[in-house]
PDB file of C-alpha atoms in Angstrom:
ATOM      1  CA  MET A   1      -0.038   0.006   0.055  1.00 42.00           C
ATOM      2  CA  GLY A   2       1.194   3.657  -0.620  1.00 41.00           C
ATOM      3  CA  ASP A   3       2.297   5.948   1.930  1.00 39.00           C
ATOM      4  CA  VAL A   4      -0.855   7.956   3.303  1.00 44.00           C
ATOM      5  CA  ALA A   5       1.170  10.620   4.505  1.00 45.00           C
ATOM      6  CA  ASP A   6       2.068  11.597   1.117  1.00 45.00           C
ATOM      7  CA  LEU A   7      -1.401  10.981  -0.284  1.00 56.00           C
ATOM      8  CA  GLN A   8      -3.115  13.974  -2.406  1.00 62.00           C
ATOM      9  CA  LEU A   9      -6.601  12.989  -3.156  1.00 62.00           C
ATOM     10  CA  ASP A  10      -8.467  14.530  -6.114  1.00 63.00           C
ATOM     11  CA  PRO A  11     -12.306  14.092  -6.286  1.00 60.00           C
ATOM     12  CA  HIS A  12     -11.532  12.279  -9.759  1.00 69.00           C
ATOM     13  CA  ASP A  13      -9.606   9.665  -8.489  1.00 76.00           C
ATOM     14  CA  ARG A  14     -10.970   6.233  -8.729  1.00 90.00           C
ATOM     15  CA  ILE A  15     -12.312   4.674  -5.561  1.00 94.00           C
ATOM     16  CA  VAL A  16     -12.075   0.759  -5.321  1.00 96.00           C
ATOM     17  CA  VAL A  17     -14.231  -0.842  -2.673  1.00 98.00           C
ATOM     18  CA  ARG A  18     -12.956  -4.494  -1.959  1.00 98.00           C
ATOM     19  CA  ALA A  19     -12.465  -7.050   0.892  1.00 98.00           C
ATOM     20  CA  ALA A  20      -9.422  -6.355   2.723  1.00 99.00           C
ATOM     21  CA  THR A  21      -6.342  -8.482   2.418  1.00 98.00           C
ATOM     22  CA  PRO A  22      -3.945  -9.382   5.118  1.00 98.00           C
ATOM     23  CA  ASP A  23      -1.589  -6.793   3.470  1.00 98.00           C
ATOM     24  CA  ASP A  24      -4.250  -4.059   4.417  1.00 98.00           C
ATOM     25  CA  TYR A  25      -4.746  -5.141   7.949  1.00 99.00           C
ATOM     26  CA  ASP A  26      -2.120  -2.831   9.522  1.00 98.00           C
ATOM     27  CA  ALA A  27      -3.492   0.148   7.426  1.00 98.00           C
ATOM     28  CA  VAL A  28      -7.154  -0.605   8.565  1.00 99.00           C
ATOM     29  CA  ALA A  29      -6.178  -0.776  12.216  1.00 98.00           C
ATOM     30  CA  ASP A  30      -4.221   2.502  11.906  1.00 98.00           C
ATOM     31  CA  LEU A  31      -7.118   4.135  10.074  1.00 98.00           C
ATOM     32  CA  THR A  32      -9.788   2.755  12.469  1.00 98.00           C
ATOM     33  CA  VAL A  33      -8.082   3.679  15.867  1.00 98.00           C
ATOM     34  CA  THR A  34      -6.940   7.096  14.206  1.00 98.00           C
ATOM     35  CA  VAL A  35     -10.570   7.864  13.532  1.00 98.00           C
ATOM     36  CA  TYR A  36     -12.177   6.515  16.777  1.00 97.00           C
ATOM     37  CA  VAL A  37      -9.686   7.367  19.217  1.00 97.00           C
ATOM     38  CA  GLY A  38      -7.972  10.166  17.528  1.00 97.00           C
ATOM     39  CA  GLU A  39     -11.181  12.239  17.036  1.00 96.00           C
ATOM     40  CA  GLY A  40     -12.581  11.249  20.697  1.00 94.00           C
ATOM     41  CA  TYR A  41     -15.190   8.819  19.859  1.00 94.00           C
ATOM     42  CA  VAL A  42     -13.328   5.989  21.946  1.00 93.00           C
ATOM     43  CA  PRO A  43     -11.038   6.341  24.947  1.00 94.00           C
ATOM     44  CA  ALA A  44      -7.504   4.899  23.955  1.00 96.00           C
ATOM     45  CA  THR A  45      -7.254   2.816  26.936  1.00 94.00           C
ATOM     46  CA  SER A  46     -10.595   1.155  26.371  1.00 92.00           C
ATOM     47  CA  GLU A  47     -11.005  -2.343  25.292  1.00 93.00           C
ATOM     48  CA  TYR A  48     -13.072  -1.270  22.320  1.00 94.00           C
ATOM     49  CA  ALA A  49      -9.768   0.710  21.224  1.00 96.00           C
ATOM     50  CA  GLU A  50      -7.923  -2.665  21.358  1.00 96.00           C
ATOM     51  CA  THR A  51     -10.761  -4.393  19.220  1.00 96.00           C
ATOM     52  CA  LEU A  52     -10.348  -1.621  16.715  1.00 97.00           C
ATOM     53  CA  ALA A  53      -6.739  -2.408  16.383  1.00 98.00           C
ATOM     54  CA  ARG A  54      -7.156  -6.232  15.938  1.00 98.00           C
ATOM     55  CA  THR A  55      -8.078  -6.234  12.302  1.00 98.00           C
ATOM     56  CA  ALA A  56      -6.746  -9.691  11.599  1.00 98.00           C
ATOM     57  CA  GLN A  57      -8.844 -11.197  14.612  1.00 97.00           C
ATOM     58  CA  ARG A  58     -11.978  -9.257  13.066  1.00 97.00           C
ATOM     59  CA  ALA A  59     -11.349 -10.519   9.587  1.00 98.00           C
ATOM     60  CA  ALA A  60     -11.348 -13.900  10.702  1.00 97.00           C
ATOM     61  CA  ALA A  61     -15.144 -13.671  11.812  1.00 96.00           C
ATOM     62  CA  THR A  62     -16.186 -11.082   9.619  1.00 98.00           C
ATOM     63  CA  ASP A  63     -15.745  -9.139   6.046  1.00 98.00           C
ATOM     64  CA  VAL A  64     -13.614  -6.293   6.603  1.00 99.00           C
ATOM     65  CA  LEU A  65     -14.028  -3.956   3.416  1.00 99.00           C
ATOM     66  CA  VAL A  66     -11.575  -1.210   2.348  1.00 99.00           C
ATOM     67  CA  ALA A  67     -11.884   1.792   0.062  1.00 98.00           C
ATOM     68  CA  VAL A  68      -8.634   2.431  -1.836  1.00 97.00           C
ATOM     69  CA  VAL A  69      -7.717   5.378  -3.808  1.00 94.00           C
ATOM     70  CA  GLY A  70      -4.168   5.615  -5.594  1.00 89.00           C
ATOM     71  CA  GLY A  71      -3.165   2.425  -3.736  1.00 92.00           C
ATOM     72  CA  CYS A  72      -3.783   3.625  -0.202  1.00 95.00           C
ATOM     73  CA  VAL A  73      -6.580   2.427   2.181  1.00 98.00           C
ATOM     74  CA  VAL A  74      -8.632   5.583   2.761  1.00 98.00           C
ATOM     75  CA  GLY A  75     -11.714   3.969   4.288  1.00 99.00           C
ATOM     76  CA  SER A  76     -12.880   0.803   5.913  1.00 99.00           C
ATOM     77  CA  LEU A  77     -15.952  -1.014   7.581  1.00 98.00           C
ATOM     78  CA  THR A  78     -16.495  -4.232   9.086  1.00 99.00           C
ATOM     79  CA  VAL A  79     -19.495  -6.422   7.898  1.00 99.00           C
ATOM     80  CA  ALA A  80     -20.993  -9.085  10.117  1.00 98.00           C
ATOM     81  CA  ARG A  81     -23.689 -11.626  10.112  1.00 98.00           C
ATOM     82  CA  PRO A  82     -25.339 -13.107  13.267  1.00 96.00           C
ATOM     83  CA  PRO A  83     -24.527 -14.984  15.264  1.00 95.00           C
ATOM     84  CA  SER A  84     -21.086 -13.273  15.133  1.00 95.00           C
ATOM     85  CA  PRO A  85     -20.024 -11.457  18.338  1.00 94.00           C
ATOM     86  CA  PHE A  86     -19.107  -8.609  15.963  1.00 96.00           C
ATOM     87  CA  ALA A  87     -23.052  -8.444  15.251  1.00 97.00           C
ATOM     88  CA  PRO A  88     -24.472  -7.723  18.624  1.00 96.00           C
ATOM     89  CA  ILE A  89     -27.706  -6.177  17.351  1.00 97.00           C
ATOM     90  CA  ALA A  90     -28.514  -8.073  14.073  1.00 98.00           C
ATOM     91  CA  GLN A  91     -31.369 -10.429  13.971  1.00 98.00           C
ATOM     92  CA  ALA A  92     -31.283 -13.594  11.780  1.00 97.00           C
ATOM     93  CA  ASP A  93     -32.494 -11.762   8.788  1.00 98.00           C
ATOM     94  CA  GLU A  94     -30.174  -8.677   8.933  1.00 98.00           C
ATOM     95  CA  ILE A  95     -26.768  -7.879   8.361  1.00 98.00           C
ATOM     96  CA  GLU A  96     -24.686  -5.411  10.588  1.00 99.00           C
ATOM     97  CA  PHE A  97     -21.777  -3.246   9.831  1.00 99.00           C
ATOM     98  CA  ARG A  98     -19.592  -1.094  11.966  1.00 98.00           C
ATOM     99  CA  MET A  99     -16.535   0.479  12.667  1.00 98.00           C
ATOM    100  CA  LEU A 100     -16.894   2.911   9.574  1.00 98.00           C
ATOM    101  CA  ALA A 101     -13.674   4.770   9.303  1.00 98.00           C
ATOM    102  CA  VAL A 102     -12.580   7.350   6.516  1.00 98.00           C
ATOM    103  CA  ARG A 103      -9.337   9.073   6.437  1.00 97.00           C
ATOM    104  CA  ARG A 104      -9.916  12.836   6.985  1.00 94.00           C
ATOM    105  CA  SER A 105      -8.231  14.065   3.978  1.00 92.00           C
ATOM    106  CA  ALA A 106     -10.568  11.675   1.967  1.00 94.00           C
ATOM    107  CA  ARG A 107     -13.691  12.935   3.373  1.00 94.00           C
ATOM    108  CA  GLY A 108     -16.207  14.608   1.024  1.00 91.00           C
ATOM    109  CA  LEU A 109     -15.193  12.326  -1.838  1.00 92.00           C
ATOM    110  CA  GLY A 110     -18.159   9.750  -1.226  1.00 94.00           C
ATOM    111  CA  ILE A 111     -15.929   7.107   0.330  1.00 97.00           C
ATOM    112  CA  GLY A 112     -18.214   6.586   3.347  1.00 98.00           C
ATOM    113  CA  THR A 113     -21.350   6.419   1.087  1.00 98.00           C
ATOM    114  CA  ARG A 114     -19.618   4.077  -1.397  1.00 97.00           C
ATOM    115  CA  LEU A 115     -18.785   1.691   1.641  1.00 99.00           C
ATOM    116  CA  VAL A 116     -22.156   1.704   3.112  1.00 98.00           C
ATOM    117  CA  ARG A 117     -23.838   1.115  -0.302  1.00 98.00           C
ATOM    118  CA  HIS A 118     -21.519  -1.804  -0.847  1.00 98.00           C
ATOM    119  CA  VAL A 119     -22.924  -3.240   2.223  1.00 98.00           C
ATOM    120  CA  LEU A 120     -26.446  -2.605   1.266  1.00 98.00           C
ATOM    121  CA  ASP A 121     -25.780  -4.254  -2.149  1.00 97.00           C
ATOM    122  CA  LEU A 122     -24.376  -7.153  -0.282  1.00 97.00           C
ATOM    123  CA  ALA A 123     -27.217  -7.717   1.942  1.00 98.00           C
ATOM    124  CA  ALA A 124     -29.665  -7.795  -1.055  1.00 97.00           C
ATOM    125  CA  GLU A 125     -27.484 -10.086  -2.835  1.00 96.00           C
ATOM    126  CA  GLU A 126     -27.340 -12.536   0.084  1.00 97.00           C
ATOM    127  CA  GLY A 127     -31.153 -12.206   0.774  1.00 96.00           C
ATOM    128  CA  TYR A 128     -31.132 -10.258   4.058  1.00 98.00           C
ATOM    129  CA  ARG A 129     -33.979  -8.228   4.817  1.00 98.00           C
ATOM    130  CA  ALA A 130     -32.150  -5.248   6.387  1.00 98.00           C
ATOM    131  CA  VAL A 131     -28.874  -3.785   7.377  1.00 99.00           C
ATOM    132  CA  VAL A 132     -28.410  -2.250  10.709  1.00 99.00           C
ATOM    133  CA  ILE A 133     -25.782  -0.077  12.334  1.00 98.00           C
ATOM    134  CA  SER A 134     -25.239   1.106  16.017  1.00 98.00           C
ATOM    135  CA  THR A 135     -24.107   4.577  15.978  1.00 97.00           C
ATOM    136  CA  ASP A 136     -23.343   7.510  18.470  1.00 93.00           C
ATOM    137  CA  ASP A 137     -24.977  11.032  18.358  1.00 91.00           C
ATOM    138  CA  ALA A 138     -21.427  12.432  17.916  1.00 93.00           C
ATOM    139  CA  MET A 139     -20.911  10.741  14.690  1.00 94.00           C
ATOM    140  CA  VAL A 140     -22.598  13.383  12.703  1.00 94.00           C
ATOM    141  CA  ASP A 141     -21.095  12.916   9.371  1.00 94.00           C
ATOM    142  CA  ALA A 142     -21.611   9.158   9.389  1.00 96.00           C
ATOM    143  CA  ARG A 143     -25.124   9.663  10.591  1.00 96.00           C
ATOM    144  CA  ARG A 144     -26.019  12.040   7.710  1.00 96.00           C
ATOM    145  CA  ILE A 145     -24.653   9.345   5.254  1.00 97.00           C
ATOM    146  CA  TYR A 146     -26.901   6.617   6.891  1.00 98.00           C
ATOM    147  CA  LEU A 147     -29.890   8.872   6.875  1.00 97.00           C
ATOM    148  CA  GLU A 148     -29.295   9.940   3.236  1.00 97.00           C
ATOM    149  CA  LEU A 149     -29.213   6.016   2.416  1.00 98.00           C
ATOM    150  CA  GLY A 150     -32.421   5.308   3.907  1.00 97.00           C
ATOM    151  CA  PHE A 151     -31.473   4.093   7.296  1.00 98.00           C
ATOM    152  CA  VAL A 152     -34.106   4.901  10.142  1.00 98.00           C
ATOM    153  CA  HIS A 153     -34.086   5.168  13.744  1.00 98.00           C
ATOM    154  CA  VAL A 154     -35.459   2.101  15.629  1.00 98.00           C
ATOM    155  CA  PRO A 155     -35.548   3.602  19.278  1.00 98.00           C
ATOM    156  CA  GLU A 156     -36.730   0.204  20.833  1.00 98.00           C
ATOM    157  CA  ARG A 157     -33.533  -1.326  19.839  1.00 98.00           C
ATOM    158  CA  ASP A 158     -31.211   1.469  21.207  1.00 97.00           C
ATOM    159  CA  TRP A 159     -28.846   0.128  23.536  1.00 97.00           C
ATOM    160  CA  SER A 160     -25.754   0.528  25.978  1.00 94.00           C
ATOM    161  CA  PRO A 161     -22.673  -1.554  25.777  1.00 90.00           C
ATOM    162  CA  MET A 162     -21.456  -0.243  28.671  1.00 85.00           C
ATOM    163  CA  PRO A 163     -22.252   2.474  31.473  1.00 87.00           C
ATOM    164  CA  GLY A 164     -22.016   6.057  29.881  1.00 86.00           C
ATOM    165  CA  VAL A 165     -22.345   4.779  26.200  1.00 89.00           C
ATOM    166  CA  ALA A 166     -25.764   4.992  24.534  1.00 94.00           C
ATOM    167  CA  LEU A 167     -26.094   3.698  20.964  1.00 96.00           C
ATOM    168  CA  THR A 168     -28.817   4.537  18.502  1.00 97.00           C
ATOM    169  CA  VAL A 169     -29.688   1.694  16.302  1.00 98.00           C
ATOM    170  CA  LEU A 170     -30.613   2.538  12.570  1.00 99.00           C
ATOM    171  CA  GLU A 171     -31.955   0.327  10.103  1.00 99.00           C
ATOM    172  CA  CYS A 172     -32.202   0.248   6.417  1.00 98.00           C
ATOM    173  CA  VAL A 173     -34.594  -2.391   4.678  1.00 98.00           C
ATOM    174  CA  VAL A 174     -33.122  -3.754   1.466  1.00 96.00           C
ATOM    175  CA  SER A 175     -34.880  -5.061  -1.658  1.00 80.00           C
ATOM    176  CA  ARG A 176     -33.842  -7.198  -4.476  1.00 65.00           C
ATOM    177  CA  GLU A 177     -34.749  -3.975  -6.460  1.00 64.00           C
ATOM    178  CA  ARG A 178     -31.131  -3.063  -5.457  1.00 51.00           C
ATOM    179  CA  LEU A 179     -29.692  -5.668  -7.868  1.00 53.00           C
ATOM    180  CA  ARG A 180     -31.377  -4.279 -10.812  1.00 49.00           C
TER     181      ARG A 180
END
């Protein structure tokens, strides 16, 4: 992978969304921790910060997707199917994604939207009824993407993984029409 520090993004650069390979795992871990910890969503000393850094372990139980521009990983998310421990809110007919992270220098280019659309398409292809995500009120940009793509709040499913952390559950019902 290229050196992200030297990455100059152009809105016309080709964005490739694909499954992460072992060669991507360090870049995914760095990106995800940088976004979640570096931007204040997760304390650096939390167990969740450690989970974010363990991409290889996550990839063994889920699908880790990356968005690549100019040979560099600029976005990632994790897709989990029940009964995976990485899908704590997904029901049997749902696919869940989490850990959406987009490099700050790549924001505004549609990378987060492309990654989430990929999940919606994947869910339709695999016959799932819906896609679900747990999100935090502070994640304003991500929530904007979710709402623009048709996710709706399902308040009866909101939950708290630990004291002081309140997560909002959003759901998007998918249809086979996505495949046309």
